[in-house]
Amino acid sequence: MEDFWLDACVAAWRNETHPVERYLAAGGNAMRRMRDSEVATLNAKYDVEFFSPGLDLVNIALQQDSQDVLLLLLPKDAIQPQPTVTVLQMPRVPRGLRHAQGKEDVRQLWLEACLACMNSDLMPIQKYVRGGGSVSRRLLASEAKELNRNFPNCFNEGETLANLALKWDNEAVLSLVLANVSEGSDKKDSDVNSRAQEEKTQNDHKGEGRDLRQTQEECEQAGIPYIAADYNYRDNRSDAVGNHQLRRLWLQACLAAYDNTTNPITAYLEAGGERSRSLTNQDIEYLQMSGCLRVGETLVDIALRRDSSQALACVLGETFVPQKKICSRDSNYSDQLRSQPRADLDSLWLDACTGAVLGEKDKIIAYVKNGGELGRRLKAEEATLVNEEGNIVACSGSVRARETLVDIALKYQRSDIIKLLCSDVVPDCARKRLPCHQFVMEASAISKEINANLELSVGSGLTKDMPFFQLNFAIPRELQTLPHDVRTRALNEIIDCEARETLEDENEPVINWCPALLPQHKLHPLYNGGMGDCLLHSASLVLAGIEDRNMAWRASLVRVMKTFDLYSRWREFRAREAALLGYHAEDWQWKKEWSELVRIAGSPKMSLEQTHVWALAHLLRRPIIVYGIQNIRNHRNEILGHAGHQGIYIPFLLDKSECCTDPLALAYVRGHYLGLVGEEKDPLTPTTILLPITMHNGQRLPVQYLYDVERGSEASIIREWLRCRAVNGVACVEQSYNPRASRPEACQALMRRYVEDVHQRMTNPRDEEEGVGADTIVEATL
């Protein structure tokens, strides 16, 4: 049987049916998956890298477009090709001049709303909905292909706004999308779906006599896999996400199960990932956690071994329902729950969940009025209690662990509860309005200038023709003149509030820990929604207040890594790290790792690391200071390892006279890079911000990528490359902000438009607050 199975895998790869028929006739399971040993055998035998662990016969046939094998394995109605759906193109016009007039305008607003899900920008989604768009609309293949021209492999056919928001973990966007779910949306959705079905039916009649090859080519051009026309089947096989993207989510989920975090696991499961997927040697090697993770482990195995209770509840939340009477109203847990200081609120929370099941709004309002959090999630024991109170049978339709009130209301189709929970008002801390998102024309002008500077940077010195590389973005002075509450609301729109709390943690502060530097030299982490491109986005934001949306920085970063001799310093630095950890690598292994770093630098949406920070310092011709946590800890506050991202990155391979002495400041938190900026003191005069180069415990930030002979002389190197100053015994370096009038005109225009917009919005009632009903959660909270 084993030989029949291997022959069938090869046959599915080659589109040969006889070995597959022989394997099935012998009683073989068509859904059997390949093991690591089988993968190694076939790849070595045929000198390919095609086979991978977890593939079954259908997967292999789908990837190789083996039509005959698919006809043998699948029902005929599951592999009929879908005709292409032609969507007319329309010329692009400035966003401010677009209006929802006609189908083409709604389509344009729809595409912008899809892009907004990636950027956490709420304005395009609001415009789309107000223009008559349906929140349940799905991306057509041609629309996904158009969006993927600028953002490869980010959009897939059939996705809704909610799917995109979940994919990029944008809770503010998801809240806004759910806010527009109402009783009348079902009719609107059915109209949209019926029109789409009519288009498909018309195209089916037109294409009955077409040549098979022509149909296949048209499907490929439209982005529709010719052999995967059954959408339910495609969703179950996770084809819409893509193998590479799903593997990246899988690896992040494994790390989350190890560290007892839940967001990456949720993202992986929402993307269609399998809970039973197991780790391979390649996965562990890629994660560089050979001593922590084991081959063959699943997410459940990792969470159980690490005692990661939250991660375990996240993995089992949709498949595991506790047996009744394990935890009832008379159980010890119930008594303990109601005897705690917050017993009243916990009781109201359970009543609110029951109210969401039964459609009783008064219980939810009572919970919120007493200070309850809408984002609270059910524990496994609480889910059992709610199921018993609501007389719910423990089955697939019951309330489950980790569900929120919105999840419960959606499950039981309580449209009135959904409308109550998801009003049009989004919390201020969730609103993100970066200047570059609001004023696209000005941001585009800055981006063109920076891209031109990038072309000159590699191989030439810093000159007056490259003024953008000597800039630092600062929070405008005008925001400080606003009332305190208004200023706080405006700041929350451009900074990452959650990251700020982590970076300013009182137990292990990373920034703003020195009282002598506050408030004049306070640093703020700018919001950065880039997934995989966060390093380049953050550098561009602290440089000129825009994001690197056209991926020009990656190409320049690759040129730097290939042009300058970074390898020798990098290898000595990495060899020293390896020796401290007790292992040794050969020359070919170092070269292979360096080649992989260069490849990653040029691959969009691939996460960059500290080596790329050092290369970026050479590209921008200025030092970069990265602030980050010293130790990686689990949920029990145990140290798992040392975080090596923090430090000072100096462009050693350049002449100091050709470099700028003003460093860029970045933060590294939760595996994510953020830009750190100060506040402008006076628009008419230069502003100087002091950046500490020591940590809260008195240790100096390490200088990265030093030769062994340079170790011990870090202080003199810092003084040589940066302008140093001491404040109350704290060593600092200066970072200068040019007067606003001396900045490039495009930067001045962006700042001017942003300041005017903030004053206009903050001094007038917001449009989002208009029409809020008397029984909404917002009024209940007030």
XYZ file of C-alpha atoms in Angstrom, residues 41-748:
708
model
C 12.040 10.454 -0.683
C 10.081 11.865 -3.634
C 11.895 15.198 -3.783
C 15.264 13.433 -3.770
C 14.188 10.825 -6.316
C 12.872 13.326 -8.882
C 15.204 16.220 -7.926
C 12.357 18.662 -7.225
C 11.123 20.740 -4.303
C 7.457 20.375 -5.131
C 6.258 17.886 -2.520
C 5.732 19.149 1.018
C 4.292 17.681 4.255
C 0.514 17.732 4.540
C -0.288 17.485 0.821
C -2.933 15.005 -0.317
C -3.788 13.845 -3.834
C -6.278 16.639 -4.437
C -3.763 19.284 -3.308
C -1.131 17.917 -5.669
C -3.540 17.783 -8.588
C -4.803 21.295 -7.902
C -1.301 22.768 -7.828
C -0.245 20.975 -11.019
C -3.575 21.527 -12.825
C -3.903 17.756 -13.346
C -7.353 17.713 -14.901
C -7.652 13.960 -15.440
C -6.739 13.166 -11.850
C -9.214 15.752 -10.569
C -11.976 14.230 -12.699
C -11.197 10.957 -10.995
C -11.063 12.335 -7.447
C -13.794 14.999 -7.408
C -17.456 15.164 -8.415
C -17.951 16.603 -11.887
C -19.978 19.551 -10.628
C -17.046 20.594 -8.445
C -14.585 21.158 -11.279
C -16.571 22.945 -13.939
C -14.735 26.133 -14.912
C -16.335 29.393 -13.904
C -16.544 31.964 -16.691
C -14.779 35.232 -16.246
C -16.774 38.211 -15.039
C -15.830 41.294 -16.966
C -15.705 44.501 -14.967
C -15.325 47.792 -16.773
C -12.365 49.962 -15.915
C -12.770 53.628 -15.111
C -10.189 56.394 -15.117
C -8.900 57.365 -11.695
C -9.685 60.796 -10.328
C -8.608 62.472 -7.092
C -10.325 60.936 -4.093
C -11.783 64.225 -2.950
C -13.665 64.640 -6.248
C -15.264 61.181 -6.340
C -18.950 60.823 -5.634
C -21.139 57.739 -5.438
C -22.965 58.347 -8.725
C -23.524 55.165 -10.688
C -22.051 51.717 -10.567
C -18.543 52.750 -11.585
C -18.272 55.267 -8.745
C -19.502 52.676 -6.235
C -16.985 50.207 -7.646
C -14.163 52.701 -7.181
C -15.281 53.385 -3.620
C -15.446 49.633 -3.093
C -11.822 49.141 -4.171
C -10.694 51.993 -1.933
C -12.602 50.455 0.978
C -10.773 47.163 0.416
C -7.435 48.966 0.515
C -8.545 50.785 3.670
C -8.915 47.445 5.456
C -5.167 46.993 5.040
C -4.336 50.504 6.282
C -6.907 50.752 9.118
C -8.271 53.832 7.363
C -11.973 54.257 8.200
C -12.851 57.161 5.914
C -12.966 55.198 2.594
C -15.182 52.546 4.192
C -17.580 55.192 5.482
C -17.717 56.809 2.033
C -18.409 53.463 0.397
C -21.270 52.599 2.775
C -22.806 56.077 2.544
C -22.576 55.827 -1.229
C -24.911 52.834 -1.207
C -22.336 50.059 -1.032
C -23.106 46.727 0.632
C -20.827 45.514 3.413
C -21.386 41.930 2.253
C -20.079 42.570 -1.276
C -17.336 40.168 -2.337
C -14.246 40.795 -4.445
C -14.472 39.614 -8.018
C -11.458 37.945 -9.576
C -10.741 40.946 -11.806
C -10.979 43.316 -8.823
C -8.621 41.190 -6.735
C -6.200 41.077 -9.649
C -6.302 44.875 -10.013
C -5.595 45.385 -6.305
C -2.792 42.816 -6.341
C -0.901 44.807 -8.952
C 0.266 47.165 -6.220
C -0.024 44.750 -3.278
C 0.870 41.241 -4.525
C -0.923 38.266 -2.956
C -2.849 40.453 -0.516
C -6.380 40.174 -1.945
C -8.317 37.102 -2.988
C -11.509 36.512 -4.906
C -14.601 36.186 -2.744
C -13.367 38.194 0.235
C -15.608 40.714 2.005
C -14.612 43.756 4.041
C -14.994 41.692 7.205
C -12.686 39.005 5.791
C -10.023 41.608 5.002
C -10.338 43.239 8.419
C -9.906 39.877 10.133
C -6.945 38.992 7.919
C -5.038 42.136 8.945
C -6.358 42.109 12.542
C -7.909 45.582 12.196
C -10.492 45.740 14.973
C -11.500 49.330 14.209
C -12.357 48.437 10.603
C -14.217 45.315 11.701
C -16.261 47.328 14.203
C -17.197 49.833 11.515
C -18.207 47.070 9.079
C -20.347 45.328 11.681
C -21.901 48.655 12.592
C -23.652 48.672 9.235
C -25.281 45.264 9.674
C -29.028 45.858 9.902
C -32.287 44.124 9.214
C -32.454 45.591 5.739
C -29.012 44.391 4.764
C -30.264 40.924 3.900
C -32.342 42.278 1.026
C -29.443 44.408 -0.225
C -27.101 41.415 -0.036
C -29.543 39.194 -1.880
C -29.858 41.807 -4.634
C -26.089 41.966 -5.043
C -25.752 38.190 -5.063
C -28.603 37.781 -7.539
C -27.018 40.279 -9.932
C -23.704 38.442 -9.680
C -25.466 35.148 -10.350
C -27.232 36.620 -13.387
C -23.868 37.752 -14.780
C -22.432 34.295 -14.239
C -25.464 32.641 -15.886
C -25.254 34.929 -18.930
C -21.578 34.211 -19.303
C -22.254 30.486 -18.944
C -24.681 30.582 -21.910
C -22.279 32.627 -23.993
C -19.355 30.314 -23.315
C -21.000 26.923 -23.985
C -19.249 26.410 -27.284
C -15.903 27.872 -26.446
C -12.675 26.010 -26.827
C -11.461 24.399 -23.586
C -7.990 25.936 -23.808
C -9.439 29.399 -24.411
C -11.654 29.038 -21.317
C -8.687 27.988 -19.238
C -6.577 30.951 -20.378
C -9.392 33.411 -19.630
C -9.858 31.955 -16.165
C -6.136 32.285 -15.455
C -6.106 35.897 -16.656
C -9.057 36.685 -14.376
C -7.306 35.109 -11.410
C -9.784 32.180 -11.113
C -8.137 28.742 -10.782
C -9.596 26.767 -13.680
C -9.955 23.575 -11.667
C -11.267 25.059 -8.444
C -14.664 26.403 -9.392
C -16.507 25.057 -6.380
C -16.207 27.879 -3.853
C -17.031 25.759 -0.824
C -14.313 23.349 -1.817
C -11.844 26.188 -2.360
C -12.612 27.653 1.054
C -12.132 24.286 2.728
C -8.771 23.845 1.031
C -7.693 27.420 1.948
C -6.763 28.202 -1.668
C -8.066 31.763 -1.312
C -5.337 32.630 1.160
C -2.417 31.117 -0.716
C 0.067 28.530 0.461
C 2.833 30.985 1.260
C 0.604 33.347 3.211
C -1.041 30.494 5.109
C 2.339 29.013 6.055
C 3.448 32.389 7.416
C 0.263 32.588 9.510
C 0.857 29.010 10.654
C 4.364 29.797 11.911
C 3.119 32.894 13.730
C 0.355 30.799 15.317
C 2.944 28.300 16.607
C 4.901 31.108 18.257
C 1.647 32.429 19.723
C 0.817 29.020 21.212
C 4.312 28.986 22.737
C 3.958 32.509 24.207
C 0.254 32.172 25.155
C -1.012 34.899 22.837
C -4.149 34.584 20.748
C -4.302 37.087 17.871
C -1.975 35.140 15.494
C -3.882 31.932 16.201
C -7.184 33.622 15.437
C -5.771 35.040 12.192
C -4.522 31.590 11.146
C -7.844 29.881 11.877
C -9.858 32.648 10.197
C -7.697 32.200 7.086
C -8.765 28.558 6.901
C -5.800 26.968 8.652
C -6.150 23.445 10.010
C -5.981 22.907 13.761
C -4.431 19.472 13.241
C -1.497 20.760 11.204
C 1.824 19.627 12.672
C 5.297 21.149 12.721
C 7.919 19.962 10.264
C 11.701 20.145 10.372
C 11.582 23.033 7.900
C 9.158 24.983 10.100
C 11.340 24.626 13.192
C 14.493 25.492 11.249
C 12.828 28.593 9.821
C 11.666 29.714 13.279
C 15.127 28.982 14.721
C 13.529 27.380 17.789
C 14.938 23.862 17.577
C 15.250 23.667 21.362
C 11.699 24.890 22.033
C 9.447 23.306 19.398
C 9.295 19.679 18.313
C 8.579 17.959 15.007
C 5.026 16.666 14.770
C 3.550 19.001 17.386
C 0.224 20.694 16.728
C -1.025 23.944 18.212
C -2.784 21.984 20.940
C 0.395 20.054 21.751
C 2.428 23.257 22.089
C -0.213 24.986 24.219
C -0.598 21.964 26.531
C 3.147 21.539 26.998
C 3.626 25.252 27.696
C 0.483 25.495 29.842
C -0.730 28.276 27.533
C -4.333 28.403 28.683
C -5.432 31.356 26.532
C -3.885 29.898 23.396
C -5.466 26.528 24.111
C -8.907 28.093 24.524
C -8.383 29.935 21.235
C -7.470 26.748 19.359
C -10.253 24.618 20.830
C -12.869 27.345 21.003
C -14.816 26.306 17.915
C -14.561 22.526 18.280
C -14.667 21.877 22.002
C -17.802 22.364 24.097
C -17.484 21.434 27.811
C -19.845 18.736 29.019
C -22.832 19.935 31.017
C -22.707 19.970 34.815
C -18.913 20.290 34.773
C -19.407 23.905 35.751
C -22.941 24.885 36.703
C -24.499 27.651 38.766
C -24.028 25.434 41.852
C -20.368 24.645 41.138
C -17.342 25.903 43.016
C -16.439 28.123 40.106
C -19.797 29.889 40.252
C -19.434 30.517 43.989
C -15.897 31.774 43.548
C -16.899 33.972 40.637
C -19.641 35.738 42.569
C -17.640 36.079 45.764
C -14.922 38.167 44.107
C -14.901 41.982 44.406
C -16.127 42.244 40.822
C -18.824 39.642 41.361
C -21.628 42.040 40.464
C -19.999 42.975 37.154
C -19.245 39.316 36.374
C -22.872 38.462 37.049
C -23.992 41.284 34.773
C -21.572 39.986 32.141
C -23.136 36.526 32.215
C -26.610 38.062 32.078
C -25.555 40.207 29.104
C -24.333 37.129 27.226
C -27.628 35.392 27.942
C -29.408 38.541 26.778
C -27.483 38.462 23.513
C -28.701 34.878 23.006
C -32.334 35.656 23.839
C -32.439 39.157 22.307
C -32.890 41.042 25.600
C -31.255 44.463 25.174
C -31.875 45.684 28.713
C -29.374 43.192 30.158
C -26.654 44.407 27.803
C -27.336 48.066 28.609
C -27.203 47.286 32.335
C -23.820 45.605 31.875
C -22.359 48.574 29.969
C -23.765 51.174 32.361
C -21.925 49.475 35.213
C -18.567 49.745 33.428
C -18.529 46.516 31.446
C -16.150 46.167 28.505
C -17.635 45.352 25.108
C -14.456 43.553 24.066
C -14.601 41.057 26.932
C -14.482 37.403 25.877
C -16.158 34.399 27.436
C -14.133 31.869 29.385
C -14.881 28.186 28.888
C -16.618 27.938 32.268
C -18.677 31.070 31.582
C -19.760 29.699 28.202
C -21.142 26.617 29.950
C -23.098 28.773 32.386
C -24.608 30.851 29.574
C -25.599 27.716 27.646
C -27.401 26.391 30.712
C -29.215 29.659 31.461
C -30.315 30.038 27.869
C -31.423 26.384 27.674
C -28.989 25.825 24.825
C -28.093 22.280 23.891
C -24.328 21.654 23.894
C -23.815 21.406 20.159
C -22.287 23.338 17.294
C -24.761 26.177 17.772
C -24.007 26.802 21.428
C -22.082 29.695 22.933
C -18.353 29.009 23.023
C -15.243 30.203 24.792
C -13.573 33.431 23.561
C -16.782 34.779 22.002
C -17.784 38.396 22.564
C -21.270 39.886 22.721
C -20.990 40.728 19.020
C -20.038 37.131 18.189
C -23.062 35.817 20.077
C -25.443 38.320 18.475
C -24.139 37.458 15.012
C -24.483 33.724 15.679
C -28.140 34.042 16.727
C -28.924 36.746 14.131
C -30.037 39.338 16.662
C -29.963 42.349 14.348
C -31.308 44.687 17.043
C -28.515 43.628 19.411
C -25.924 44.091 16.658
C -27.241 47.559 15.955
C -27.065 48.328 19.664
C -23.506 47.047 20.098
C -22.042 48.393 16.864
C -23.078 52.008 16.535
C -21.555 54.319 13.961
C -19.331 55.846 16.639
C -15.894 54.223 16.776
C -13.768 54.851 19.918
C -11.228 57.608 19.487
C -8.343 55.293 20.340
C -9.349 53.100 17.373
C -9.440 55.955 14.849
C -6.281 56.188 12.808
C -5.949 59.223 10.535
C -2.331 59.524 9.506
C -1.710 62.623 7.364
C -0.506 60.495 4.445
C -3.811 58.569 4.463
C -5.924 61.710 4.343
C -3.956 63.805 1.840
C -2.877 61.436 -0.868
C -1.760 64.023 -3.398
C 0.732 65.671 -1.013
C 1.979 62.292 0.203
C 2.463 61.151 -3.391
C 4.585 64.234 -4.150
C 6.818 63.501 -1.149
C 7.088 59.850 -2.155
C 8.328 60.769 -5.639
C 11.030 63.008 -4.211
C 12.181 60.342 -1.748
C 12.290 57.690 -4.464
C 14.502 59.942 -6.535
C 16.800 60.363 -3.527
C 16.915 56.596 -3.064
C 18.245 56.201 -6.597
C 21.104 58.603 -5.805
C 21.890 57.277 -2.350
C 23.592 54.015 -3.348
C 27.122 54.807 -4.472
C 27.074 58.585 -4.034
C 27.547 60.945 -1.136
C 25.001 62.941 0.806
C 24.480 66.247 -1.002
C 22.139 69.193 -0.926
C 20.190 67.452 -3.717
C 18.956 64.895 -1.159
C 17.288 67.012 1.527
C 14.718 64.362 2.402
C 17.365 62.148 3.986
C 18.164 64.879 6.527
C 14.567 65.361 7.695
C 12.765 64.280 10.846
C 8.978 64.258 11.097
C 7.575 65.902 14.224
C 4.106 66.234 15.711
C 3.079 69.802 14.790
C 3.158 72.558 17.370
C -0.468 73.499 16.651
C -1.711 70.368 18.421
C -0.293 71.608 21.728
C -2.502 74.714 21.584
C -5.682 72.620 21.595
C -7.557 71.823 24.827
C -6.168 68.819 26.660
C -8.965 66.376 25.787
C -9.005 67.485 22.140
C -5.211 67.227 21.917
C -5.345 63.722 23.376
C -7.966 62.689 20.832
C -5.897 64.108 17.971
C -2.744 62.345 19.176
C -4.573 59.026 19.493
C -5.391 59.246 15.792
C -1.736 59.064 14.757
C -0.026 57.063 17.509
C -0.234 53.402 18.508
C -1.884 53.538 21.947
C -1.390 49.857 22.758
C 2.291 49.963 21.810
C 2.768 53.093 23.889
C 1.440 51.302 26.977
C 3.850 48.432 26.402
C 6.830 50.696 25.771
C 6.062 52.772 28.874
C 5.405 49.796 31.145
C 6.448 50.770 34.668
C 8.140 47.425 35.348
C 10.362 47.508 32.253
C 10.040 50.906 30.535
C 11.644 51.348 27.143
C 10.892 54.998 26.346
C 9.967 58.099 28.363
C 11.395 56.641 31.574
C 13.685 59.567 32.466
C 11.864 62.381 34.352
C 14.616 64.857 33.428
C 13.705 64.504 29.734
C 9.941 64.924 30.169
C 7.835 66.451 28.802
C 10.096 68.423 26.424
C 11.742 65.308 24.959
C 8.852 62.846 25.084
C 8.694 60.276 22.279
C 5.485 59.069 20.605
C 5.163 55.789 18.610
C 3.492 56.545 15.273
C 0.805 54.100 14.183
C 2.001 51.696 11.489
C -0.429 49.216 9.979
C 2.052 47.658 7.558
C 2.162 43.851 7.732
C 5.632 42.596 6.832
C 6.738 46.042 5.644
C 6.607 47.696 9.078
C 10.346 48.525 9.160
C 10.276 50.459 5.908
C 6.938 52.093 6.716
C 8.174 53.253 10.115
C 11.421 54.653 8.680
C 9.510 56.545 6.003
C 7.069 57.889 8.598
C 9.725 59.280 10.931
C 11.572 60.676 7.948
C 8.786 62.550 6.146
C 5.414 61.459 7.580
C 4.463 59.069 4.755
C 4.472 55.300 4.219
C 6.389 53.329 1.599
C 3.371 52.186 -0.384
C 5.095 51.624 -3.751
C 7.767 49.290 -2.312
C 10.615 51.409 -3.737
C 12.590 51.111 -0.513
C 12.934 47.350 -0.813
C 14.651 47.526 -4.187
C 17.100 50.115 -2.846
C 17.709 48.011 0.269
C 18.689 45.049 -1.896
C 21.103 47.237 -3.874
C 22.736 48.350 -0.626
C 23.171 44.762 0.560
C 24.724 43.804 -2.764
C 26.827 46.945 -3.278
C 28.426 47.469 0.136
C 30.559 44.822 1.806
C 28.251 44.282 4.756
C 28.881 40.545 4.811
C 32.232 40.517 6.632
C 30.988 42.569 9.616
C 27.717 40.702 9.645
C 29.413 37.299 9.685
C 31.772 38.191 12.529
C 28.861 39.621 14.524
C 26.696 36.528 13.935
C 29.583 34.152 14.671
C 30.100 35.869 18.023
C 26.399 35.471 18.807
C 26.542 31.809 17.779
C 29.554 31.149 20.008
C 27.699 32.584 23.006
C 24.851 30.195 22.304
C 27.222 27.251 21.963
C 27.113 26.415 18.263
C 29.340 26.798 15.236
C 28.473 27.249 11.539
C 30.488 26.581 8.397
C 31.282 29.140 5.728
C 28.657 27.803 3.307
C 26.010 28.083 6.028
C 26.799 31.754 6.648
C 26.656 32.476 2.911
C 23.342 30.675 2.625
C 21.882 32.689 5.512
C 23.125 35.955 3.986
C 21.605 35.072 0.603
C 18.298 34.422 2.334
C 18.465 37.841 4.033
C 19.053 39.501 0.668
C 16.125 37.591 -0.852
C 13.810 38.589 1.993
C 14.828 42.236 1.611
C 13.458 42.262 -1.946
C 10.269 40.276 -1.249
C 7.167 42.389 -0.505
C 5.316 41.577 2.718
C 8.273 39.549 4.035
C 9.187 40.592 7.570
C 12.561 42.293 7.945
C 14.921 41.980 10.910
C 17.856 43.702 12.571
C 20.305 43.036 9.720
C 17.990 45.001 7.464
C 17.929 47.836 10.011
C 21.701 48.073 9.660
C 21.436 48.013 5.859
C 18.753 50.698 6.077
C 21.165 52.914 8.021
C 23.526 52.725 5.038
C 20.716 53.466 2.601
C 19.591 56.565 4.514
C 23.177 57.515 5.414
C 22.394 58.169 9.046
C 22.468 56.195 12.326
C 19.323 54.427 13.548
C 18.479 53.892 17.223
C 16.079 51.041 17.995
C 14.389 50.905 21.406
C 12.909 47.581 22.430
C 12.305 45.260 25.355
C 15.388 43.482 26.653
C 13.831 40.084 27.349
C 11.081 38.047 25.746
C 8.683 36.798 28.430
C 5.707 34.442 28.494
C 2.375 34.994 30.237
C 3.904 33.864 33.551
C 6.533 36.610 33.244
C 9.267 33.996 32.709
C 12.187 35.009 30.513
C 12.232 32.951 27.304
C 15.139 34.647 25.587
C 17.003 37.843 24.900
C 15.577 40.351 22.412
C 18.486 41.572 20.348
C 16.812 44.240 18.264
C 17.470 47.227 20.530
C 20.693 49.108 19.928
C 22.501 51.692 17.808
C 22.988 50.917 14.108
C 25.775 52.936 12.494
C 26.630 52.997 8.738
C 30.252 51.941 9.303
C 30.984 51.382 5.613
C 30.365 55.030 4.690
C 32.449 58.122 5.201
C 31.207 60.124 8.183
C 31.352 63.332 6.163
C 28.772 61.873 3.757
C 26.320 60.935 6.508
C 23.818 62.838 8.612
C 24.479 63.039 12.352
C 20.756 63.167 13.250
C 19.648 59.602 14.076
C 16.296 58.070 13.327
C 14.450 56.585 16.310
C 12.451 53.360 15.997
C 10.761 51.042 18.473
C 10.478 47.262 18.290
C 7.543 45.789 20.187
C 5.347 42.692 19.656
C 7.436 41.725 16.623
C 6.566 45.048 14.999
C 8.600 48.159 14.154
C 7.205 51.611 14.928
C 8.594 55.085 14.320
C 9.297 57.320 17.327
C 8.874 61.076 16.938
C 8.958 64.108 19.199
C 6.843 67.250 19.270
C 7.664 70.439 17.417
C 8.606 73.286 19.792
C 8.367 76.193 17.343
C 7.601 76.014 13.611
C 9.899 78.956 12.910
C 13.040 77.717 14.687
C 14.947 74.423 14.805
C 13.844 71.922 17.431
C 16.208 69.575 19.234
C 15.026 66.328 20.833
C 17.284 64.344 23.177
C 17.292 60.586 22.697
C 18.664 58.545 25.632
C 21.246 55.927 24.686
C 20.988 54.189 28.040
C 18.230 51.916 29.283
C 16.212 52.382 32.450
C 18.581 50.048 34.333
C 21.596 52.205 33.497
C 23.043 49.955 30.796
C 24.094 51.592 27.552
C 22.377 50.572 24.321
C 24.676 48.205 22.424
C 26.353 49.301 19.201
C 25.471 46.624 16.669
C 27.770 44.941 14.124
C 31.124 45.827 15.653
C 34.325 43.984 14.831
C 35.879 42.171 17.764
C 38.756 44.676 17.846
C 36.243 47.538 18.190
C 34.543 46.135 21.252
C 35.241 48.203 24.313
C 35.428 51.481 22.391
C 31.676 51.945 21.920
C 31.655 55.302 23.744
C 34.222 56.865 21.404
C 32.403 55.450 18.351
C 29.139 57.022 19.499
C 30.809 60.394 20.062
C 32.381 60.142 16.628
C 29.113 59.551 14.772
C 26.541 61.371 16.947
C 26.204 64.595 18.926
C 26.219 63.557 22.578
C 24.961 65.299 25.693
C 24.401 64.260 29.315
C 21.299 65.234 31.318
C 21.344 64.445 35.039
C 23.790 61.644 34.404
C 21.767 60.158 31.513
C 23.729 59.895 28.266
C 21.729 61.266 25.297
C 22.232 62.139 21.636
C 20.698 65.066 19.796
C 18.091 64.814 17.060
C 17.321 68.049 15.195
C 14.092 69.075 13.480
C 14.401 71.652 10.730
C 12.188 74.764 10.815
C 9.030 74.166 8.854
C 9.885 76.840 6.295
C 13.182 75.138 5.407
C 11.572 71.795 4.637
C 10.652 70.765 1.076
C 7.466 72.328 -0.214
C 5.658 69.002 -0.400
C 6.321 68.376 3.327
C 5.081 71.852 4.200
